[in-house]
Coordinates of C-alpha atoms and ligand atoms in Angstrom, one line a residue:
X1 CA 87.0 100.5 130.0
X2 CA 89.8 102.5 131.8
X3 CA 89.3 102.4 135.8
X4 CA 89.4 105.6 136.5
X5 CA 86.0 106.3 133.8
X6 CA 84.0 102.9 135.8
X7 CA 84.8 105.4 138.8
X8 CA 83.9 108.4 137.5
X9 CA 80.5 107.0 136.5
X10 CA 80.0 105.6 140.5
X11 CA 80.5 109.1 141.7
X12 CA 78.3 110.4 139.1
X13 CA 75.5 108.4 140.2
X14 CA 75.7 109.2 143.5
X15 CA 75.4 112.1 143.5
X16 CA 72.5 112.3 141.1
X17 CA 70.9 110.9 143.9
X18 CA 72.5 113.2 146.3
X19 CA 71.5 116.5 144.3
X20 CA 68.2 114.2 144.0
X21 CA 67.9 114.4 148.0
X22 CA 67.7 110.7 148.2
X23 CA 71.3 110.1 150.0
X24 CA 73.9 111.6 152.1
X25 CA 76.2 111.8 154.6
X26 CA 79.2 113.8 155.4
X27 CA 81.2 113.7 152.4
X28 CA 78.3 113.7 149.7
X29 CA 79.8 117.8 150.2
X30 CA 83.2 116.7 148.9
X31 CA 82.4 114.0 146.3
X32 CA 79.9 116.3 144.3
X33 CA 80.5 119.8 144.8
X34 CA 83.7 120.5 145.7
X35 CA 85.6 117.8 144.4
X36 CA 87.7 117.1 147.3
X37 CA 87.2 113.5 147.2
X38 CA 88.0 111.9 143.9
X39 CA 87.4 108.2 143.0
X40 CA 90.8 106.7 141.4
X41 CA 89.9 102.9 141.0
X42 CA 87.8 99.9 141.8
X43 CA 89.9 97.6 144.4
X44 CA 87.3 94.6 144.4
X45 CA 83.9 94.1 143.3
X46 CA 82.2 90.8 143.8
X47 CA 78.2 90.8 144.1
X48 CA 77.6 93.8 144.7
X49 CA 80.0 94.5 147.1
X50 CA 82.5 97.3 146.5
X51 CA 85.8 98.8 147.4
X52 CA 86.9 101.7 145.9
X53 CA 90.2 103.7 146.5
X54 CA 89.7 107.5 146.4
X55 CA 91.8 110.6 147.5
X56 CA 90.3 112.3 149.9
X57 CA 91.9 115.8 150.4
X58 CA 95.1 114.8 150.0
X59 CA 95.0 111.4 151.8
X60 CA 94.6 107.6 150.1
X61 CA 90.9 106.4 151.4
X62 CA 88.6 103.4 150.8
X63 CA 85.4 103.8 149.9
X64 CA 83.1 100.6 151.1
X65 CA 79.4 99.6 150.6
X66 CA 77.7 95.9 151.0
X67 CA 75.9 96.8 147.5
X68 CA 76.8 98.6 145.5
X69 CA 73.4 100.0 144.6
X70 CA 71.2 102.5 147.0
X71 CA 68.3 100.6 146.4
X72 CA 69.2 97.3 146.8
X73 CA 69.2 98.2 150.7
X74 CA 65.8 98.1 152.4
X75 CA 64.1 101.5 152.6
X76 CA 63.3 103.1 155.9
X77 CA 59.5 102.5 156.4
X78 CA 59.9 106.1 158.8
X79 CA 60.8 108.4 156.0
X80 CA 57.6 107.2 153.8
X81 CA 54.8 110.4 153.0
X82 CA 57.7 112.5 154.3
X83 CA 58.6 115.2 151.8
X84 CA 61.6 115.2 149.8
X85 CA 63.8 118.0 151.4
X86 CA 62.3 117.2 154.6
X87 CA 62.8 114.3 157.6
X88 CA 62.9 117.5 160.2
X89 CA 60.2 116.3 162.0
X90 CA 60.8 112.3 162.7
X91 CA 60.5 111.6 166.2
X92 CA 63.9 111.5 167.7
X93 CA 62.9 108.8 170.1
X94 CA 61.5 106.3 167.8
X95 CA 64.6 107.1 165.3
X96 CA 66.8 106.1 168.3
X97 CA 65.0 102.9 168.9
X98 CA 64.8 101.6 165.6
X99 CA 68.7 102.6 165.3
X100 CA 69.4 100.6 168.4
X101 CA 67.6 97.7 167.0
X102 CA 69.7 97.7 163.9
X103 CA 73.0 97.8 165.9
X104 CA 71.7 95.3 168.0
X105 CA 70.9 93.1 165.3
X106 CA 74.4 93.7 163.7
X107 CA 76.4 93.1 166.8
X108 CA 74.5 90.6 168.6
X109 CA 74.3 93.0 171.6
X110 CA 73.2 96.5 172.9
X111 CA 75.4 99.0 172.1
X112 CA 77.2 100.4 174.9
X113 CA 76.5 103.7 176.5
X114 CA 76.9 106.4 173.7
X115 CA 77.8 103.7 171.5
X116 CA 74.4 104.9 168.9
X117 CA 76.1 108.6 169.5
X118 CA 79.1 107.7 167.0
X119 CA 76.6 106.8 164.4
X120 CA 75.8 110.7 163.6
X121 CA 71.9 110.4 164.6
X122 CA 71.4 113.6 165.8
X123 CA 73.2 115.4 162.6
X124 CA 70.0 117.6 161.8
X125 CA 70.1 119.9 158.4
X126 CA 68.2 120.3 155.4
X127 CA 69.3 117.0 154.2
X128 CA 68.1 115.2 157.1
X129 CA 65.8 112.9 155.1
X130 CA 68.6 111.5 153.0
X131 CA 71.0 111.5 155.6
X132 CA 68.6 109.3 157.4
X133 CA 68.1 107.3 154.2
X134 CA 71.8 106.8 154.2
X135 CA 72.5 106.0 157.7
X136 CA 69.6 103.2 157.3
X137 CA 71.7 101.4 154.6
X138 CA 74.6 101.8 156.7
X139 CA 73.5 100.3 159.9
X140 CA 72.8 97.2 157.1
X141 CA 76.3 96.5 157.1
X142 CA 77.2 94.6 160.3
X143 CA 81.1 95.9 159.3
X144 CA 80.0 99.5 159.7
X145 CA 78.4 99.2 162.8
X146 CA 81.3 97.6 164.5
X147 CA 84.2 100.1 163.2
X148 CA 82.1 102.9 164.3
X149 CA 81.8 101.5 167.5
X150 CA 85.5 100.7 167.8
X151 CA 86.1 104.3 166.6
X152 CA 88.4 105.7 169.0
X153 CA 88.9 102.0 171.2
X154 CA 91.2 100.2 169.0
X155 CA 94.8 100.6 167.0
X156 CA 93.6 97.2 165.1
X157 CA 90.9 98.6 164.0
X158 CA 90.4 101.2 160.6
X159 CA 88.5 104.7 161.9
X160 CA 85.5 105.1 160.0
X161 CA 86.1 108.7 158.1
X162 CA 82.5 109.8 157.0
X163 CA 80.2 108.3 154.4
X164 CA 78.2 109.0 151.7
X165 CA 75.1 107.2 150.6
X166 CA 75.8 103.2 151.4
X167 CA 79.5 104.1 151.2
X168 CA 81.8 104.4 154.1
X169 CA 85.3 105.2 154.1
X170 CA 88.4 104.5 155.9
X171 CA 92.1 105.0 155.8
X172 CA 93.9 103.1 152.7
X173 CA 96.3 100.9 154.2
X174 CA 99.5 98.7 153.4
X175 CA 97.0 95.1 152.6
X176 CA 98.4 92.2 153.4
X177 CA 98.5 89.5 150.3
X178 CA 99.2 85.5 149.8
X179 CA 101.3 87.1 146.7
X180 CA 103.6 89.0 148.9
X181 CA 107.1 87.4 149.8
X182 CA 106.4 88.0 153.2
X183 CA 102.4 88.7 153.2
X184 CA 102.7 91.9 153.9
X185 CA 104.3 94.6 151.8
X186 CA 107.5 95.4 154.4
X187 CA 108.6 98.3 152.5
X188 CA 112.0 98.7 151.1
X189 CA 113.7 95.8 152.3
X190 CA 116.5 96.9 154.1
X191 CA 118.3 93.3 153.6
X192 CA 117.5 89.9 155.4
X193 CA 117.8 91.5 158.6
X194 CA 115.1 94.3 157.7
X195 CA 113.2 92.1 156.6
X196 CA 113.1 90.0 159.7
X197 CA 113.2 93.3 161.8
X198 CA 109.7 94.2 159.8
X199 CA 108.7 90.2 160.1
X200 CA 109.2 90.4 164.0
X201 CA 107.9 93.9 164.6
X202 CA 104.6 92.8 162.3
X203 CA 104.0 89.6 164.7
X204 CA 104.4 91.6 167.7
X205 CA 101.6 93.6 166.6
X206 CA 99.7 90.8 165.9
X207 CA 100.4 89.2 169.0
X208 CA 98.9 92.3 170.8
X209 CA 95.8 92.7 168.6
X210 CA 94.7 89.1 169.4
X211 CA 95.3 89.9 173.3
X212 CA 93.5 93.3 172.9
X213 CA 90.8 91.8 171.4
X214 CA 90.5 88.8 174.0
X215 CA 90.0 90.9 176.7
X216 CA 89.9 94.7 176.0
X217 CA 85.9 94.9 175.1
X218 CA 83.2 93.9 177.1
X219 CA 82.9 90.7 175.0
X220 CA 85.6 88.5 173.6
X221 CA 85.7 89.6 169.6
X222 CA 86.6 86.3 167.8
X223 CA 88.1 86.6 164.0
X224 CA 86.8 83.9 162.0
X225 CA 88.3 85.2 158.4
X226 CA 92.4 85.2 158.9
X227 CA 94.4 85.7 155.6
X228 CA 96.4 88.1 155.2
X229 CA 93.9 90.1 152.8
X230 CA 92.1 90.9 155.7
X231 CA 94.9 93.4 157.8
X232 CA 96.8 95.9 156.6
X233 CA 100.2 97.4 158.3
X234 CA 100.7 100.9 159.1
X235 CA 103.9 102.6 158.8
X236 CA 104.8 101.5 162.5
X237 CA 103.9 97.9 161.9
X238 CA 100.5 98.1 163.8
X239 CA 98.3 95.3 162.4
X240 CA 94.7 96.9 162.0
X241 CA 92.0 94.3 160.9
X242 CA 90.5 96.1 157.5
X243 CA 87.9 93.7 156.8
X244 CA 85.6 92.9 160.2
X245 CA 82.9 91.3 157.8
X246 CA 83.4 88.4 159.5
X247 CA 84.7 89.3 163.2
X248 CA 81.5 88.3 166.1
X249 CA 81.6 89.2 169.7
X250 CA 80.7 86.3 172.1
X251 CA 77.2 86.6 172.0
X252 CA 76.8 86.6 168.5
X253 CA 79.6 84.3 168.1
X254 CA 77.7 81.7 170.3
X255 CA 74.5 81.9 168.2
X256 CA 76.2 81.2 165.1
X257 CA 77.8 78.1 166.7
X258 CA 75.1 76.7 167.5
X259 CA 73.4 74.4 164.9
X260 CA 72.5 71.1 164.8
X261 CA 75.2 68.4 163.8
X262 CA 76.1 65.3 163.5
X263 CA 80.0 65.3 163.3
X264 CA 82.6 68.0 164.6
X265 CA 83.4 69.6 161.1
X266 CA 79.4 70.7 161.1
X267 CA 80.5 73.1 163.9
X268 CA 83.4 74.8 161.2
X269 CA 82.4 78.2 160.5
X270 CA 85.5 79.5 158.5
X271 CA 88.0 79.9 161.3
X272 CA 85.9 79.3 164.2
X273 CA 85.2 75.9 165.6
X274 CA 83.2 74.4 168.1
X275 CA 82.4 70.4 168.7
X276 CA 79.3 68.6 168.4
X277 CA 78.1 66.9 171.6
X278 CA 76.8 63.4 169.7
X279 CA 74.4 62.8 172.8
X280 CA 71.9 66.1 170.9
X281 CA 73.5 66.7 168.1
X282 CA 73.7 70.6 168.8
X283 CA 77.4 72.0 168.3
X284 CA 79.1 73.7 171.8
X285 CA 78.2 77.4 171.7
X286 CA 81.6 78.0 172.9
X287 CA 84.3 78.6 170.4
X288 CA 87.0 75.4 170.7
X289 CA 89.8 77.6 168.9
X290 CA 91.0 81.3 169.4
X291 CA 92.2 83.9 167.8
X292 CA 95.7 83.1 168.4
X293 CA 95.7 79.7 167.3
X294 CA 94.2 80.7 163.9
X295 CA 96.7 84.0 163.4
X296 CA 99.6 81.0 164.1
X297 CA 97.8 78.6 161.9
X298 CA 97.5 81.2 158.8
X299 CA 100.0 83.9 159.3
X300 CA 103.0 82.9 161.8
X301 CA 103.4 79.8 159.9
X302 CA 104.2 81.0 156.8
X303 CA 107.0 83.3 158.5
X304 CA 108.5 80.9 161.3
X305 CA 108.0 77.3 159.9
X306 CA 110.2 76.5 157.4
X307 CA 112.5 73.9 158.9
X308 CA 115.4 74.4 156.1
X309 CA 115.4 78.2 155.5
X310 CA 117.5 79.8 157.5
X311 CA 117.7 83.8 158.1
X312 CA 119.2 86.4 159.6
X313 CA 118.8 85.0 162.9
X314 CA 120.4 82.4 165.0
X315 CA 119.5 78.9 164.8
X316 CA 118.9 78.0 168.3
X317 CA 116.1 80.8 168.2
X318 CA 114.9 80.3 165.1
X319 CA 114.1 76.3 166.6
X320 CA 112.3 77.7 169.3
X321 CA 110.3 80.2 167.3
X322 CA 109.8 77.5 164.9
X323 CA 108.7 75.3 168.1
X324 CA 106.6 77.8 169.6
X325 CA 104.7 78.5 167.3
X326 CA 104.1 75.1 165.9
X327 CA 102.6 74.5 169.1
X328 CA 100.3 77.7 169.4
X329 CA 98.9 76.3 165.8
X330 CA 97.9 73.4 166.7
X331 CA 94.5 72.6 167.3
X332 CA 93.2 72.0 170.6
X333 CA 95.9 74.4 172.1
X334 CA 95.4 74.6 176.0
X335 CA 97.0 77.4 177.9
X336 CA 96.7 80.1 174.9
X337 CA 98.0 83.3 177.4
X338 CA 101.3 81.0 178.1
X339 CA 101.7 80.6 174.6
X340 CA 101.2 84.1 173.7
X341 CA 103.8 85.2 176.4
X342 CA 106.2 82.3 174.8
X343 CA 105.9 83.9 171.3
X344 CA 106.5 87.9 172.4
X345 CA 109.6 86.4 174.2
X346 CA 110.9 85.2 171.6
X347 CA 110.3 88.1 169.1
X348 CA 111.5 90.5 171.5
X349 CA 114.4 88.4 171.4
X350 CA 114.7 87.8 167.9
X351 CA 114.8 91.8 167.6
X352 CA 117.4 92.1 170.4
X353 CA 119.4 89.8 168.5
X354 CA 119.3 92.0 165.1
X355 CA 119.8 94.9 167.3
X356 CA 123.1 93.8 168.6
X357 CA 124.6 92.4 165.8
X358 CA 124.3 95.4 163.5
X359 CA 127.1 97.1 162.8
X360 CA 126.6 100.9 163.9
X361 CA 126.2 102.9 160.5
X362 CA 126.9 106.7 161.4
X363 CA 123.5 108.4 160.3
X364 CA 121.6 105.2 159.5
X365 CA 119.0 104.6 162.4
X366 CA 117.1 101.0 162.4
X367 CA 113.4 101.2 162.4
X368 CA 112.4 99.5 165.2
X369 CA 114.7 101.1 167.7
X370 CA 112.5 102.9 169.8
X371 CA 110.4 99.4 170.1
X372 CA 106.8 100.3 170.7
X373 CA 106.2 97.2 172.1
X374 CA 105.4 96.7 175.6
X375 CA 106.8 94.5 177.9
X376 CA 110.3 93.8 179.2
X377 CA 112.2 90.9 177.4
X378 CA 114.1 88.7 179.5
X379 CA 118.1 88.0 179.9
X380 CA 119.6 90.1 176.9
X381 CA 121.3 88.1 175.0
X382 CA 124.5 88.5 174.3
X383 CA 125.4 85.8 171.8
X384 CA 126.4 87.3 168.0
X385 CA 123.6 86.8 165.5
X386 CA 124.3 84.2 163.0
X387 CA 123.5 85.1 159.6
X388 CA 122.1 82.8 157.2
X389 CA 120.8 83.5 153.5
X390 CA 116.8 83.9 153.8
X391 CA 115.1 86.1 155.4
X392 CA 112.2 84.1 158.0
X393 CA 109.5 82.5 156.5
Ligands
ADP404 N1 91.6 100.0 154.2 C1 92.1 99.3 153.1 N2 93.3 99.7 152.6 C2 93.8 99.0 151.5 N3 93.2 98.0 150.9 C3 92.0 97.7 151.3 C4 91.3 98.3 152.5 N4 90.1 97.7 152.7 C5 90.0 96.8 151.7 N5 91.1 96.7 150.9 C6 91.3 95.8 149.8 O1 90.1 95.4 149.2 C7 90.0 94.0 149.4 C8 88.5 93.6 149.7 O2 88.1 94.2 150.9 P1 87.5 93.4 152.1 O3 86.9 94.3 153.1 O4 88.5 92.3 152.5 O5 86.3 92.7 151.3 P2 85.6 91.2 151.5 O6 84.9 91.3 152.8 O7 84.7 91.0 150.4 O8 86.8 90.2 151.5 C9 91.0 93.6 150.5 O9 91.4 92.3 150.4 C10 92.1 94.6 150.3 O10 92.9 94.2 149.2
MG405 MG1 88.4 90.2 152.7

């Protein structure tokens, strides 16, 4: 069957159970009556999860749910001998509690001061009680929970734009891929040293998500699903994280840590690792690897590691990019802010080197120019960039 008729027939039954007064949310409105916001294809479907791309007035969205299915989430026990239309009358304060408990569930922690705010309690209306509905099988999805908290806190994370039914929707981003030359789609090339400009810029951004989330929150937020699938670029080369399915703050991180074992690969979940203490067999509750090893590990490898290719950039750099990031990889790294400081060095570096040995096209202005990037890079240097034949990676 074509695509775009599978994603016709989603919409339709939605909002069956929209007209219905089963679901909604804030763009129920512009998915069934004024057809602002049109489903164009399935991105991924695997038990009953579901990505969707859609326009929404104008702009590329995603469209997410857990399940694909309204019912398959558990029904809000509140909302029982209520009638269809109505929901008006549900104590406010119990709504609140039970929303609290849901985040808390999801996060592993109490919310933070108007945290429950971004979830759109208080939206009152004559679709309350499927709003309600709605918002019940949303808090269900731990991913959810934590980009609406991060709404507003974080350039690596995705904004949540409104929902309807179990569906939420974000911005449709540049996905990373293990298909793509360079993991990410760069844009138009721009030759070897575009490419490495992009490659460099792209790291950078990485570099300052996995600081950011280190220490900007409350909690630590440890990523323990890296692969390029899981971030997207932006036009700027921010990294944003588009799939948090699998992204714990240090309380919750701890719990899921610790299990009973008997060797150290008992305490592996997906990227995150902790040991098992032999003496009672119960794995460390704290993390033994970091964010930053695990983005070196899976993502700056395949860019910097490649001990024949050689790029657009000078050898003695590329050694001690290659070097540096070898070393942040490796397991058991000590000293992970040293590294990190190591590895923006060098990028900043790498890009004043492509910057100075471009030849000045009249009307042609390189990207990265105006570097977002914080931080001031050490001794310019001066030395001409040697060109090779392959871009990094
Ligand atoms: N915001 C987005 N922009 C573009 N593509 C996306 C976005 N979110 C998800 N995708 C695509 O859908 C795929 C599956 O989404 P994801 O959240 O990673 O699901 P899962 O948790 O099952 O891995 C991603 O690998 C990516 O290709
Ligand atoms: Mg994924």
């Amino acid at each position: 069957m074509e695509p775009g008729v599978e994603a016709g027939k989603d919409s339709q039954r939605q909002c069956q159970d929209y007209r219905g007064g089963a679901l909604g949310g804030d763009l129920c409105e512009d998915l069934c009556e004024a057809g602002q916001l049109r489903y164009r294809r399935c991105l991924y479907y695997e038990r009953g999860k579901k990505v969707l791309q859609a326009d929404w007035r104008g702009r590329p969205v995603v469209l997410k749910s857990k399940e694909e299915a309204f019912s398959s989430f558990p029904p809000l026990g509140l909302l029982d001998g209520q009638p269809e239309a109505g929901g008006q009358d549900l104590p406010e304060a119990e709504l609140l509690a039970l929303a609290a408990g849901e985040a808390r569930s999801a996060l592993g922690l109490e919310p933070a001061e108007g945290g429950l705010g971004r979830l759109g309690l208080a939206r009152r209306g004559p679709r309350r009680r499927g709003q309600l509905a709605s918002l019940w099988a949303l808090l269900r999805q731990e991913e959810f929970v934590l980009l609406s908290l991060l709404r507003g806190r974080s350039p690596h994370a995705p904004p949540v734009l409104g929902s309807c039914g179990p569906f939420y929707a974000v911005e449709h981003l540049a996905a990373g891929s293990p298909g793509h030359r360079a993991l990410f789609p760069l844009g138009p090339d721009g030759g070897r040293r575009g490419q490495a400009r992009a490659v460099s810029g792209v790291a950078l951004s990485f570099l300052d998500m996995v600081r950011h989330f280190d220490h900007d929150f409350a909690h630590r937020l440890h990523l323990c699903d890296v692969k390029p699938e899981n971030f997207a670029i932006r036009s700027d080369f921010t990294v944003v994280a588009i799939d948090v399915d699998m992204a714990f703050f240090e309380p919750k991180m701890r719990e899921i840590l610790e299990q009973n074992c008997t060797r150290d690969e008992d305490c592996n979940f997906f990227d995150c690792f902790s040991k098992c203490d032999l003496r009672v067999h119960r794995c460390g509750a704290q993390r033994a690897n970091s964010n930053l090893q695990v983005v070196c590990d899976k993502i700056f490898r395949h860019w910097f590691s490649s001990p024949l290719g050689s790029s657009a950039v000078s050898g003695p750099l590329r050694g001690q990019l290659r070097a540096a990031v070898q070393e942040c990889a490796a397991p058991g790294t000590q000293g992970a802010p040293r590294v990190l400081g190591r590895l923006r060095s060098l990028l900043q570096a790498v890009l004043r080197e492509l910057r100075d040995g471009e030849e000045p096209r009249p009307g042609v202005r390189s990207r990265l120019h105006g570097d977002p990037h914080r931080g001031t890079p050490g001794a310019a240097r001066k030395a001409p960039a040697v060109f090779g034949n392959h871009p990094f990676e």
